[in-house]
XYZ file of C-alpha atoms in Angstrom:
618
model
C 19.628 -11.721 11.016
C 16.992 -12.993 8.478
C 17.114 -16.292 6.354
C 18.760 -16.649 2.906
C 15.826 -17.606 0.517
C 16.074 -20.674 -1.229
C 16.792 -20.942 -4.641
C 15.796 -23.302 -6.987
C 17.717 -23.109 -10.666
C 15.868 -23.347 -13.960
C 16.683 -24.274 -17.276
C 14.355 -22.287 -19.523
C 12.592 -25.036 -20.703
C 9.105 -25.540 -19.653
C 8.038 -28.885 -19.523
C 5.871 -31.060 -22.721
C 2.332 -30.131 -22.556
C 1.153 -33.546 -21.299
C 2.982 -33.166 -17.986
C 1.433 -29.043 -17.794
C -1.788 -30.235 -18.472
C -1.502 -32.612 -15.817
C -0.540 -30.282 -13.422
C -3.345 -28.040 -14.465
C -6.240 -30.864 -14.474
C -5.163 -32.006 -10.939
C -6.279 -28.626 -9.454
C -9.502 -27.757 -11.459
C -11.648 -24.648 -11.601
C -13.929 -24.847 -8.564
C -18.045 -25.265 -9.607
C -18.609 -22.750 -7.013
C -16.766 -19.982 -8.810
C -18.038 -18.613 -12.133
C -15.272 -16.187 -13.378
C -12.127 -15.100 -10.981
C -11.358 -11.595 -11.258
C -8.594 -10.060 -10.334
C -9.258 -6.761 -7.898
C -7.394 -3.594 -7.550
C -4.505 -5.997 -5.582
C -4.370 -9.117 -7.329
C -6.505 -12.515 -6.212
C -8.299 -13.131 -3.468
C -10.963 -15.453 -2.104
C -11.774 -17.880 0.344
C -7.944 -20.286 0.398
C -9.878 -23.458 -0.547
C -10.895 -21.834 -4.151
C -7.838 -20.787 -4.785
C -5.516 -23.887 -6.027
C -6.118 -23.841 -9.149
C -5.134 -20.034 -9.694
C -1.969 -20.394 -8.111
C -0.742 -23.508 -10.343
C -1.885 -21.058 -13.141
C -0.585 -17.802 -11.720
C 2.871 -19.972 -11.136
C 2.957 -20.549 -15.021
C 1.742 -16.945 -15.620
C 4.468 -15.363 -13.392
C 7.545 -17.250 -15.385
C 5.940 -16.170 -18.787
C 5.771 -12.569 -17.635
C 9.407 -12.593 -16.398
C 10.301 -14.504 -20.354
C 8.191 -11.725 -21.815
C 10.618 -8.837 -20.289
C 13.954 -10.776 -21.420
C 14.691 -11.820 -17.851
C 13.876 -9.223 -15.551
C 12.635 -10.944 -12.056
C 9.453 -10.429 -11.088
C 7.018 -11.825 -7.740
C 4.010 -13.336 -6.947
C 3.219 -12.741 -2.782
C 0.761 -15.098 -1.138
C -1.487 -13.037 1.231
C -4.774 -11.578 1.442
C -3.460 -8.873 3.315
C -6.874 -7.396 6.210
C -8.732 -10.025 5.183
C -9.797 -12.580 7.748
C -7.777 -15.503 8.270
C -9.958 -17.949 6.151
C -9.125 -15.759 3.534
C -6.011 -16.016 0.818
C -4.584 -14.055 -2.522
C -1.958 -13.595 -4.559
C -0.202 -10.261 -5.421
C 1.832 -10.483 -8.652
C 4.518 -7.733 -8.561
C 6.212 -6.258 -12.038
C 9.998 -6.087 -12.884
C 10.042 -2.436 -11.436
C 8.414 -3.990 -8.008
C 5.334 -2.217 -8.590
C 1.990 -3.608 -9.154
C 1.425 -6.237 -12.650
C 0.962 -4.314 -15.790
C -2.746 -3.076 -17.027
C -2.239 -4.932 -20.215
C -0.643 -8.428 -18.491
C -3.147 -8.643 -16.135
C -5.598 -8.970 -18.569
C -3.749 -11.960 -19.774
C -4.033 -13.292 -16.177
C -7.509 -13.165 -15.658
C -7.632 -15.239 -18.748
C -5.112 -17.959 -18.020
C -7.124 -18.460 -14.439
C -10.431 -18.621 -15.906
C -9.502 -21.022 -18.968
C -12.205 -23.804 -18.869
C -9.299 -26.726 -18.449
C -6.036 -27.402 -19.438
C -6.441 -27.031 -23.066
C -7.618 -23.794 -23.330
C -5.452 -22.915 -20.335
C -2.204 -24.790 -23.119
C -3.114 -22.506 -26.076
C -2.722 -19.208 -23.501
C 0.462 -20.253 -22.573
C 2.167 -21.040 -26.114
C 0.733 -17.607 -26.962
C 2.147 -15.999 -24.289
C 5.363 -18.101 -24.450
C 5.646 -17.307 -28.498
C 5.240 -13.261 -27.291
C 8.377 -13.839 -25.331
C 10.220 -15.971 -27.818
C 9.561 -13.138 -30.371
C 10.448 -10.259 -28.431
C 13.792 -12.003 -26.781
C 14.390 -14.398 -29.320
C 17.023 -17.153 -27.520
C 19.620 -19.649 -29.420
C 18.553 -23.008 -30.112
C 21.778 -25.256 -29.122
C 22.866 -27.603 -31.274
C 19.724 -30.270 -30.352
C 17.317 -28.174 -31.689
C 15.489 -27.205 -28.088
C 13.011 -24.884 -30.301
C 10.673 -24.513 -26.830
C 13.311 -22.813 -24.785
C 11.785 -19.217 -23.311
C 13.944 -16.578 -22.474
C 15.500 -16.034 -19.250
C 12.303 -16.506 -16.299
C 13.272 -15.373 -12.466
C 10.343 -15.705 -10.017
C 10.515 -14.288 -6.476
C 8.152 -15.492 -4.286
C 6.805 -14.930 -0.593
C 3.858 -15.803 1.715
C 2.370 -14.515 5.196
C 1.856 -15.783 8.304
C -1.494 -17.658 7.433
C -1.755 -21.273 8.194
C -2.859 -22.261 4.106
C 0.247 -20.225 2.926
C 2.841 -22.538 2.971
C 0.887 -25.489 0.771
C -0.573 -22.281 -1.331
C 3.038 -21.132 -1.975
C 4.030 -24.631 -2.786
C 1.517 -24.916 -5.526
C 3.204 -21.230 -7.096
C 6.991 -23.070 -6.591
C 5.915 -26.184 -8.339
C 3.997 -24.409 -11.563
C 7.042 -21.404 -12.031
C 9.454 -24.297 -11.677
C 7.948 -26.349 -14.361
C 8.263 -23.696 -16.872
C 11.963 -23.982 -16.428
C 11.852 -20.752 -14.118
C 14.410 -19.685 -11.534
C 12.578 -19.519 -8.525
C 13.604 -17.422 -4.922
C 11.613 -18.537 -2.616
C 11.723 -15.617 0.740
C 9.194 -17.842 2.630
C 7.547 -15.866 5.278
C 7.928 -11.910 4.290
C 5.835 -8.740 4.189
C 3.875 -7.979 0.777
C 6.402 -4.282 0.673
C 9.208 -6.408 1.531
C 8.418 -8.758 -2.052
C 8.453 -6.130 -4.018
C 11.098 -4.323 -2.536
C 13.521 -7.529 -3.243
C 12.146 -7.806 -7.009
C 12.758 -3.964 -7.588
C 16.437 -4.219 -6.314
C 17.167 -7.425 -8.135
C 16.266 -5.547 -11.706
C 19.130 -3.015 -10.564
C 19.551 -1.412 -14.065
C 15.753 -0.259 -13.471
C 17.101 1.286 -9.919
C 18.321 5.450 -9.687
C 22.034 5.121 -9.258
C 20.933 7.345 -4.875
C 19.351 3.793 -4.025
C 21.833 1.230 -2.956
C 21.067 -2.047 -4.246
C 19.839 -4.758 -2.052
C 17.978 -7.783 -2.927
C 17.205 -9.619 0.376
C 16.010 -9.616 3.456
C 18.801 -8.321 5.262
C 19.579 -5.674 2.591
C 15.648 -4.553 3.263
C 16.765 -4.007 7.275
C 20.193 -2.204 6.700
C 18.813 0.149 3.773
C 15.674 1.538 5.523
C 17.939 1.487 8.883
C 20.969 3.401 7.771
C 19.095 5.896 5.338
C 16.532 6.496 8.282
C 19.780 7.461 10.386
C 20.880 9.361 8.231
C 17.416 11.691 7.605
C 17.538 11.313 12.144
C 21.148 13.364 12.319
C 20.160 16.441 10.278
C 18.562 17.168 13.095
C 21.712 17.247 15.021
C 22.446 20.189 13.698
C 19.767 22.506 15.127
C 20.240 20.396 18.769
C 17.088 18.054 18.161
C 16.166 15.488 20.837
C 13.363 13.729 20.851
C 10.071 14.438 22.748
C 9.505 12.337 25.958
C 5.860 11.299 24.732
C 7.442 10.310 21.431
C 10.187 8.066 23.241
C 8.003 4.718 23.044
C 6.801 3.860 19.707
C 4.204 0.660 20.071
C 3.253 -0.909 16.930
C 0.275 -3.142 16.441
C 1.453 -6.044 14.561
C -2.506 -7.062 13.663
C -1.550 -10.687 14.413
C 0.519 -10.785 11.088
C 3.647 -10.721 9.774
C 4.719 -7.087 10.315
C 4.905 -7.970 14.730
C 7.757 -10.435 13.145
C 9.719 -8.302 11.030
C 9.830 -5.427 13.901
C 11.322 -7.439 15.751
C 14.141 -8.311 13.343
C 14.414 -4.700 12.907
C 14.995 -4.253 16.237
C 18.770 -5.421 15.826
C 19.386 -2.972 13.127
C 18.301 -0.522 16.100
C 20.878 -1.274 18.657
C 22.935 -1.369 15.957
C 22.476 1.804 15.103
C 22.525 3.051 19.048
C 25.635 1.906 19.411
C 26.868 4.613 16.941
C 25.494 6.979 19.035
C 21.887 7.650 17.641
C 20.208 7.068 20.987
C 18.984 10.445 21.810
C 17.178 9.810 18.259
C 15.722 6.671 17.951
C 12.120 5.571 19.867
C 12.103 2.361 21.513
C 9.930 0.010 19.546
C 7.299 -2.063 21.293
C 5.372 -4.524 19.285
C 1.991 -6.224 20.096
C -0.298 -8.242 18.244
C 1.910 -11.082 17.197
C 0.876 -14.350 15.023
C -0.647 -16.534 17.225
C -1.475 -14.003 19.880
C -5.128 -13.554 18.173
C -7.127 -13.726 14.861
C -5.175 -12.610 12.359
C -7.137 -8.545 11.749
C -9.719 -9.144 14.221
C -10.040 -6.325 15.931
C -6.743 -5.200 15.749
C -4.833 -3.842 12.866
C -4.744 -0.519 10.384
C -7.758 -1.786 8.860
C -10.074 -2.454 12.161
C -8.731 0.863 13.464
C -8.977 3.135 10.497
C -12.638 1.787 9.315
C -14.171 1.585 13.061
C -11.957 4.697 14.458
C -11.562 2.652 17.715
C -8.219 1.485 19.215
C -6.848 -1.956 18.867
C -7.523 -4.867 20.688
C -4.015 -5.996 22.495
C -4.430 -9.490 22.893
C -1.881 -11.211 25.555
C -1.125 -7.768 26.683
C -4.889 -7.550 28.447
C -3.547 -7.983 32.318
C -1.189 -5.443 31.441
C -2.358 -3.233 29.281
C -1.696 -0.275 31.634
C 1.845 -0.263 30.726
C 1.789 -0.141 27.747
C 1.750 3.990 26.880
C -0.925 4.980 24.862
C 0.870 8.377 23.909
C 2.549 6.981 20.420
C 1.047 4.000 18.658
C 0.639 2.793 15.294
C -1.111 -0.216 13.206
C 0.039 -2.339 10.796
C -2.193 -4.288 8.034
C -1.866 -8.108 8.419
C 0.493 -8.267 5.442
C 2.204 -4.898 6.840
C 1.568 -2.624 4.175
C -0.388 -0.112 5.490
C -0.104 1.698 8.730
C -1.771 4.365 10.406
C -0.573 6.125 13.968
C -3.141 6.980 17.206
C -3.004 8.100 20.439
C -4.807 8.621 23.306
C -5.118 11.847 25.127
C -4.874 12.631 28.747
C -8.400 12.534 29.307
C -8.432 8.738 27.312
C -10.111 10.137 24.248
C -8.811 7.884 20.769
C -7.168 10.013 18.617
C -6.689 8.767 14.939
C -4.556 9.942 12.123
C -4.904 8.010 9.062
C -3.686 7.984 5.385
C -4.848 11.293 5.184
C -2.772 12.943 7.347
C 0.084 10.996 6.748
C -0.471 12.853 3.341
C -0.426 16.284 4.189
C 2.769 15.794 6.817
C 4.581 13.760 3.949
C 4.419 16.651 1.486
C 4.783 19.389 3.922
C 8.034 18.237 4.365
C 9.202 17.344 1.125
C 8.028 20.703 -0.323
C 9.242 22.343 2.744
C 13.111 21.039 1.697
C 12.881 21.523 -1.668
C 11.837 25.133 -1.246
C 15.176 25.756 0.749
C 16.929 24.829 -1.973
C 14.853 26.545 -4.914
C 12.871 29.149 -3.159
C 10.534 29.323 -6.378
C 9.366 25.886 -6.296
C 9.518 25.777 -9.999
C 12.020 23.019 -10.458
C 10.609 20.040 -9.299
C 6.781 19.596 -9.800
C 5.077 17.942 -6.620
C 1.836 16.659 -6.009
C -0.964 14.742 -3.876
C -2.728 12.060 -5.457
C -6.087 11.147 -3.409
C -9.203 9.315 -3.632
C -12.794 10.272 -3.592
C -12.653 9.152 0.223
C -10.232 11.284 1.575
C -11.541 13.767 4.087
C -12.274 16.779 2.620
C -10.730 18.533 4.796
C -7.282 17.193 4.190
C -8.151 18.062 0.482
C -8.494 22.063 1.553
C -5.389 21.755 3.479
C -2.867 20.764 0.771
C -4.013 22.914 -1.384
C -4.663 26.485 0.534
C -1.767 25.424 3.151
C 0.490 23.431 1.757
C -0.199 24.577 -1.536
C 0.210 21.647 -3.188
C -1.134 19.976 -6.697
C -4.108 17.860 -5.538
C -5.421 15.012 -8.106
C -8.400 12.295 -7.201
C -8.040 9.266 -8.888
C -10.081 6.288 -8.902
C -9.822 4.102 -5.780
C -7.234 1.641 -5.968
C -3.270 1.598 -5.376
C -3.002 0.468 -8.639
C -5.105 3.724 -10.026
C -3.294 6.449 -7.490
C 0.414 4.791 -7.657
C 0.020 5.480 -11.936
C -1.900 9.226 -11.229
C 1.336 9.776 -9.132
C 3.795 8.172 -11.045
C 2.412 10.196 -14.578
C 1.348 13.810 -12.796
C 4.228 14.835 -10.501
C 8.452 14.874 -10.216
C 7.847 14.082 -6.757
C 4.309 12.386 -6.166
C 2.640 11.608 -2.560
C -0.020 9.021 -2.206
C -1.994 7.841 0.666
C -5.230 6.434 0.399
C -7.341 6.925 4.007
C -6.883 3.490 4.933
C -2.994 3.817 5.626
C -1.692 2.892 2.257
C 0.750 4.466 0.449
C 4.407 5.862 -0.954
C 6.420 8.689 -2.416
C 7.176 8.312 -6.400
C 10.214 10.337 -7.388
C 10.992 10.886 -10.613
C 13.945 11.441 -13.093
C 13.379 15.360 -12.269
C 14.013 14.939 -9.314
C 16.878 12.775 -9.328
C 18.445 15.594 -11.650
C 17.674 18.163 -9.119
C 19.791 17.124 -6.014
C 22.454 16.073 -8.436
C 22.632 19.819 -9.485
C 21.919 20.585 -6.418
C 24.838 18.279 -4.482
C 26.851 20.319 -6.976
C 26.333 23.438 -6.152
C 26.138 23.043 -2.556
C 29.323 21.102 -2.472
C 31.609 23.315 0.374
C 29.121 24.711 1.943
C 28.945 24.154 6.011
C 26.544 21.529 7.118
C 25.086 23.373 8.991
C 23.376 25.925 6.038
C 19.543 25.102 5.568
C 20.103 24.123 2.310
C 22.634 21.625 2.725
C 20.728 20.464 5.276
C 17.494 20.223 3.000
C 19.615 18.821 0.367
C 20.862 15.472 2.999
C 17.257 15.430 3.553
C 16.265 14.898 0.511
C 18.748 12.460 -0.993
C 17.877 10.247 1.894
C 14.285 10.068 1.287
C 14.566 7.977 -1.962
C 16.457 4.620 -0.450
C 14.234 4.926 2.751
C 11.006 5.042 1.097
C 9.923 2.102 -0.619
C 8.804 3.560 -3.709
C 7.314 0.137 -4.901
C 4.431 0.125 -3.215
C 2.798 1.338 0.382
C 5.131 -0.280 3.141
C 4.131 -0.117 6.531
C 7.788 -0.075 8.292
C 9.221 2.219 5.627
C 6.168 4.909 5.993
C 6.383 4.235 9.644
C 10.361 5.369 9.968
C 9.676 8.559 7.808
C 6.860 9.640 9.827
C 8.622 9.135 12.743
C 11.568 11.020 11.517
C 9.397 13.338 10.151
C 8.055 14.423 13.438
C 11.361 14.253 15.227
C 12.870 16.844 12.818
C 9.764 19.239 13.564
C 9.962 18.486 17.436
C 6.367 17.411 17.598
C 3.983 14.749 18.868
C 1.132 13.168 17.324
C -1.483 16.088 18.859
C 0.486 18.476 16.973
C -0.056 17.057 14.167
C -4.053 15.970 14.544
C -4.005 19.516 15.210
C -3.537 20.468 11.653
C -7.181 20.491 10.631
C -9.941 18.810 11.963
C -11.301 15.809 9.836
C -14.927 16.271 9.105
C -17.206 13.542 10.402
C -18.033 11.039 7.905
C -19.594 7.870 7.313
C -19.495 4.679 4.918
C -22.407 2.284 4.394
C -23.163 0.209 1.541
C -26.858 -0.961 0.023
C -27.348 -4.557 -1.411
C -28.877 -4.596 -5.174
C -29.602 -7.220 -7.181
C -27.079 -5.775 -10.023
C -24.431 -3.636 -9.792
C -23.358 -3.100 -12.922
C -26.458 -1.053 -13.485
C -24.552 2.284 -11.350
C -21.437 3.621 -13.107
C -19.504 6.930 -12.439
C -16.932 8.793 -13.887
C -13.256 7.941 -13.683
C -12.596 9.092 -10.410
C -15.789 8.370 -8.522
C -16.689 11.367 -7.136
C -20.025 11.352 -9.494
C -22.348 8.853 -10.744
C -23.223 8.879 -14.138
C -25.671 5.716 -14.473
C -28.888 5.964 -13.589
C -29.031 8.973 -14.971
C -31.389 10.485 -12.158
C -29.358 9.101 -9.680
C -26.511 12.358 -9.818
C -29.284 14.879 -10.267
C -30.656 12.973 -6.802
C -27.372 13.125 -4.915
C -26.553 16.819 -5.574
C -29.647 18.096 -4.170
C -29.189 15.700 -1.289
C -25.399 17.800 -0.959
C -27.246 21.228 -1.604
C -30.329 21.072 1.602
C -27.159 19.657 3.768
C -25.584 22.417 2.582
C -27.632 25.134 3.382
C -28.911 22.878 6.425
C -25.508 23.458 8.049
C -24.899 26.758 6.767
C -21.967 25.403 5.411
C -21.467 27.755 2.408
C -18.148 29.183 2.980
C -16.799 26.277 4.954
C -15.970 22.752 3.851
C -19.000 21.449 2.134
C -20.987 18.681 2.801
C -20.847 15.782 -0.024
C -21.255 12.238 -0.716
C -21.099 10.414 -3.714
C -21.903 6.277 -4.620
C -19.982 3.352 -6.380
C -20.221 0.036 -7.080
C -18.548 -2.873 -5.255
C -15.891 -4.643 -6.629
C -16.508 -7.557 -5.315
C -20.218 -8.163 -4.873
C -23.948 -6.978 -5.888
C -23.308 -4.023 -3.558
C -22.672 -0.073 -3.711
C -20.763 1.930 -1.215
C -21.663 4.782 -0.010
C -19.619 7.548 1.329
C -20.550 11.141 3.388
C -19.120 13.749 5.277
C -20.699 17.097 6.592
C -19.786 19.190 9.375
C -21.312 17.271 12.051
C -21.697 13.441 12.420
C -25.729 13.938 12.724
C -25.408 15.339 9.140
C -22.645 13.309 7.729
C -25.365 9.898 9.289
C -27.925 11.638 7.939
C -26.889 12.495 4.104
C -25.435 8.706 3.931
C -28.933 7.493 4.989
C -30.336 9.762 2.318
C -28.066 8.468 -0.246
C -28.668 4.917 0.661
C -32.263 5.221 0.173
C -31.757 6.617 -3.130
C -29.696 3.632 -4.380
C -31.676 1.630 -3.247
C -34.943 3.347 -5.127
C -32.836 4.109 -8.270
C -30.275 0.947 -8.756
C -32.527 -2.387 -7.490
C -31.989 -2.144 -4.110
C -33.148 -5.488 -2.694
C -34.136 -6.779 1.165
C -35.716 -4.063 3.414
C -35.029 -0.524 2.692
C -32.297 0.595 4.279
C -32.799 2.360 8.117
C -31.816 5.866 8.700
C -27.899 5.809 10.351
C -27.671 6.917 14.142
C -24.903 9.463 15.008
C -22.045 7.195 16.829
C -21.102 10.304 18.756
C -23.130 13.745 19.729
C -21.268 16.173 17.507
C -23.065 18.681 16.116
């Protein structure tokens, strides 16, 4: 089915300095590019810069495997819904999650060493730091420069700089005297799904252990399955409308991997899950289009339009329109649309994905512990989730709701510290379910004291459920596929289609804009966002912006109106984010708060214009 990787064998002994250095000065630091920085995802800019962080980032990712005694970790080339010009590099931890707080430091600081020198004293301190911590024996020739154990997984997407990119990553982990996997052409979730399973004494004894590609099909396949027939029980079949699942691909690598999937599927229909399982229909392959132009979770979820179906324009009219959903170029984040019978777009995005998620979860667990008391479960958002998804979990679900600062890196820890079982989907279609050792403990008590019972009681049922969801989600990080197959089940265990579930609460309109300045280091907020906190009139400005749209809509007992500011990442920029109950006030507050940046934090060009409603809600 998929391609063993290729493995090249190390020895543990990096190579003498003059031959490092040489491989470091033969890919210098770009004029053009003052200081790299590493975003909330790892590197990323423009694939010509980007050689000589990926020689260095090869060196890094060897050291950081030495520094943990061994354990494997991965470095994926991609720049996930980013143009195609466009490249990165995600660096994935021994536990498959994102790179350490404190390690990525140390990254940022081996890419931006001046040259190879300064670059050479980062690496013999790092290299010491591992030497220290997992001392190894020097043989009987003395080989004092021997590093621990080093395993580096590594995989690319679908973009045509990849390959040589991925090359340059090979060559630098290799001449550390690293192990090195190389998975070639793989999703970003399926990287870090391989390098969580290969540190298997880090994995929960309910998750089989697989460390390729294959393994990745048959685990999310079987355990998927297996969450499909508790629904047996209760006589479930699945929805006409919901019979044709057609997946947007966003001319990446996801379109590829469905389609690998798809053999796991008539697999599993030939042991006599059809009545269960959609037919999958994928569009947007590599090749078929720019990779994320106008197409893909990103284009969708940001311009709330559907995607662009390129090859499929001729006949588009067979394609149904009832059940669809949108990968990310690097197919790790997805979000599902439809259109209605009267052709209106329908989206449902990270948000909502959110609230069905742990609905369900807390809807099992409370079957088997009415009280809720023994596990402790949770939502982890960001200042831009709709506020009315915020309401929702907590007055309907009645869940714990925590906003973090944006960034998977920031929500995956808020989730992973805060709850037993933590839910986490930023609006943009990324995101996972983080179970913890409480939980783990619970269905083993549970499994216990169910054991006997008929299948067919609710809480043997909930408890199947439950120990399913752990293998099928990939806890790692946000996987487009695996949140894909546990929505779908999801649905198919509650017998409804996607208006159902857009029925749940109405998003309130909302809009994003952002306001050039000529420094934005000058705005600051607190540590989740949702206020600014620098200049110091700026917050003062904002509220009473929130408080005349407020009383404007006569919103007081509703969902209220609010918008708050932060600085770009990226560039001299700030974003701005509103919502309100209407789209002419949601336009209209954004427009206010741009103005105000751009009075208050060096706005420079034009003043912004006032924002025109896209739509004539009121």
């Amino acid at each position: 089915m998929a391609a063993s990787p290729k493995i090249y064998h190390g020895n543990s002994t990096p190579l003498p300095d003059s031959d490092l250095a040489a491989l470091i000065d033969a890919h210098p630091k770009p004029s053009s590019i003052s200081r790299y920085s590493y975003g909330t995802a790892g590197f990323r800019y423009e694939a010509s810069l980007l050689p000589c962080v990926f020689i260095r980032m090869g060196i890094f990712a060897a050291l950081r495997s030495a520094s943990l005694g061994g354990e494997e970790v991965g470095a994926m080339i991609t720049a996930s819904h980013n143009a195609e010009p466009d490249n990165g590099m995600k660096l994935a931890d021994s536990h498959g999650g994102m790179l350490d707080a404190a390690w990525e430091e140390h990254a940022v600081s081996l890419a931006n060493a001046p040259d190879s020198k300064h670059a050479l004293a980062l690496i013999h301190t790092l290299g010491d730091y591992a030497r220290g911590h997992h001392p190894t024996k020097i043989g009987k020739h003395g080989n004092d420069k021997q590093l621990p154990k080093m395993v580096v997984h590594i995989g690319r997407d679908t973009r045509s700089h990849s390959p040589p990119l991925a090359a340059l990553v090979i060559r630098a982990a290799r001449s550390m005297g690293a192990t090195v996997i190389d998975h070639g052409e793989v999703s970003t979730p399926m990287l870090h799904h391989f390098v969580m399973h290969a540190n298997g004494h880090l994995l929960p004894n309910i998750i089989p252990q697989r460390v390729n590609e294959s393994g990745y099909y048959e685990i999310m396949a079987m355990t998927y399955a297996a969450l499909l027939r508790t629904g047996a029980v209760s006589g479930g079949k699945r929805l006409p409308s919901m019979s044709n699942l057609v997946i947007d691909g966003a001319c990446g690598i996801g379109a590829l991997k469905v389609e690998k999937f798809q053999r796991v599927f008539a697999m599993l229909r030939s042991e006599g899950c059809t009545d269960s399982i959609p037919t999958l229909r994928t569009v947007n392959f590599p090749g078929d289009g720019p990779l994320n132009e106008n197409c893909g979770a990103e284009f969708v979820q940001k311009q709330q339009l559907p995607p662009r179906l390129y090859n499929m324009e001729s006949s588009a009219g067979d394609i149904s329109k009832q059940y669809m959903t949108s990968y990310d170029g690097d197919a790790d984040r997805v979000v599902f649309h439809y259109e209605d019978e009267t052709g209106k777009f329908h989206l449902l995005d990270g948000d909502k994905i959110a609230v069905l998620v742990s609905s369900f979860i807390q809807e099992e667990l409370r079957c088997i512990d009415p009280t809720g008391e023994a596990v402790k479960c949770g939502v982890v958002q960001t200042a831009y989730a709709n506020g009315s998804s915020t309401l929702y979990l907590k007055n309907v679900v009645r869940t714990n709701v925590v906003i973090a600062k944006t960034g998977v890196k920031f929500v995956h820890a808020t989730a992973h510290h805060n709850f037993d079982v933590g839910v986490y989907f930023e609006a943009n279609g990324h995101g996972t379910v983080l179970f913890g050792p409480k939980f783990y403990d619970f269905i083993a008590t549970a499994d216990a004291r169910l054991r006997g019972t008929s299948r067919h009681d609710r809480a043997n049922i909930a408890l199947r459920r439950l120990r399913a969801l752990p293998a099928l989600v990939n806890q790692s990080v946000g996987d487009a596929m695996s949140d894909m197959l546990l929505v779908d089940a999801i649905l198919f265990l509650r017998g409804w289609d996607l208006s159902t579930w857009a029925k749940l609460y109405e998003d309130m309109p909302s809009k994003q804009a952002k306001v050039k300045v000529s420094d934005r280091t000058v705005i600051s907020t607190n540590d989740n966002e949702t206020a600014a906190t620098a200049p110091a009139a700026l917050q003062t400005a904002l509220q009473s912006a929130m408080d005349a749209m407020t009383s404007q809509e006569n919103a007081s007992n509703g969902p209220k109106p609010r918008c708050f500011v932060r600085p770009s990442g990226t560039e001299d920029a700030v974003r701005v984010y509103a919502e309100a109950n209407s789209q002419k006030g949601a336009d209209s507050l954004a427009s206010e708060a741009m103005m105000l940046v751009y009075k208050l934090c060096g706005g420079v060009g034009a003043p912004p214009q006032p924002l025109i409603a896209n739509d004539c809600s009121e």
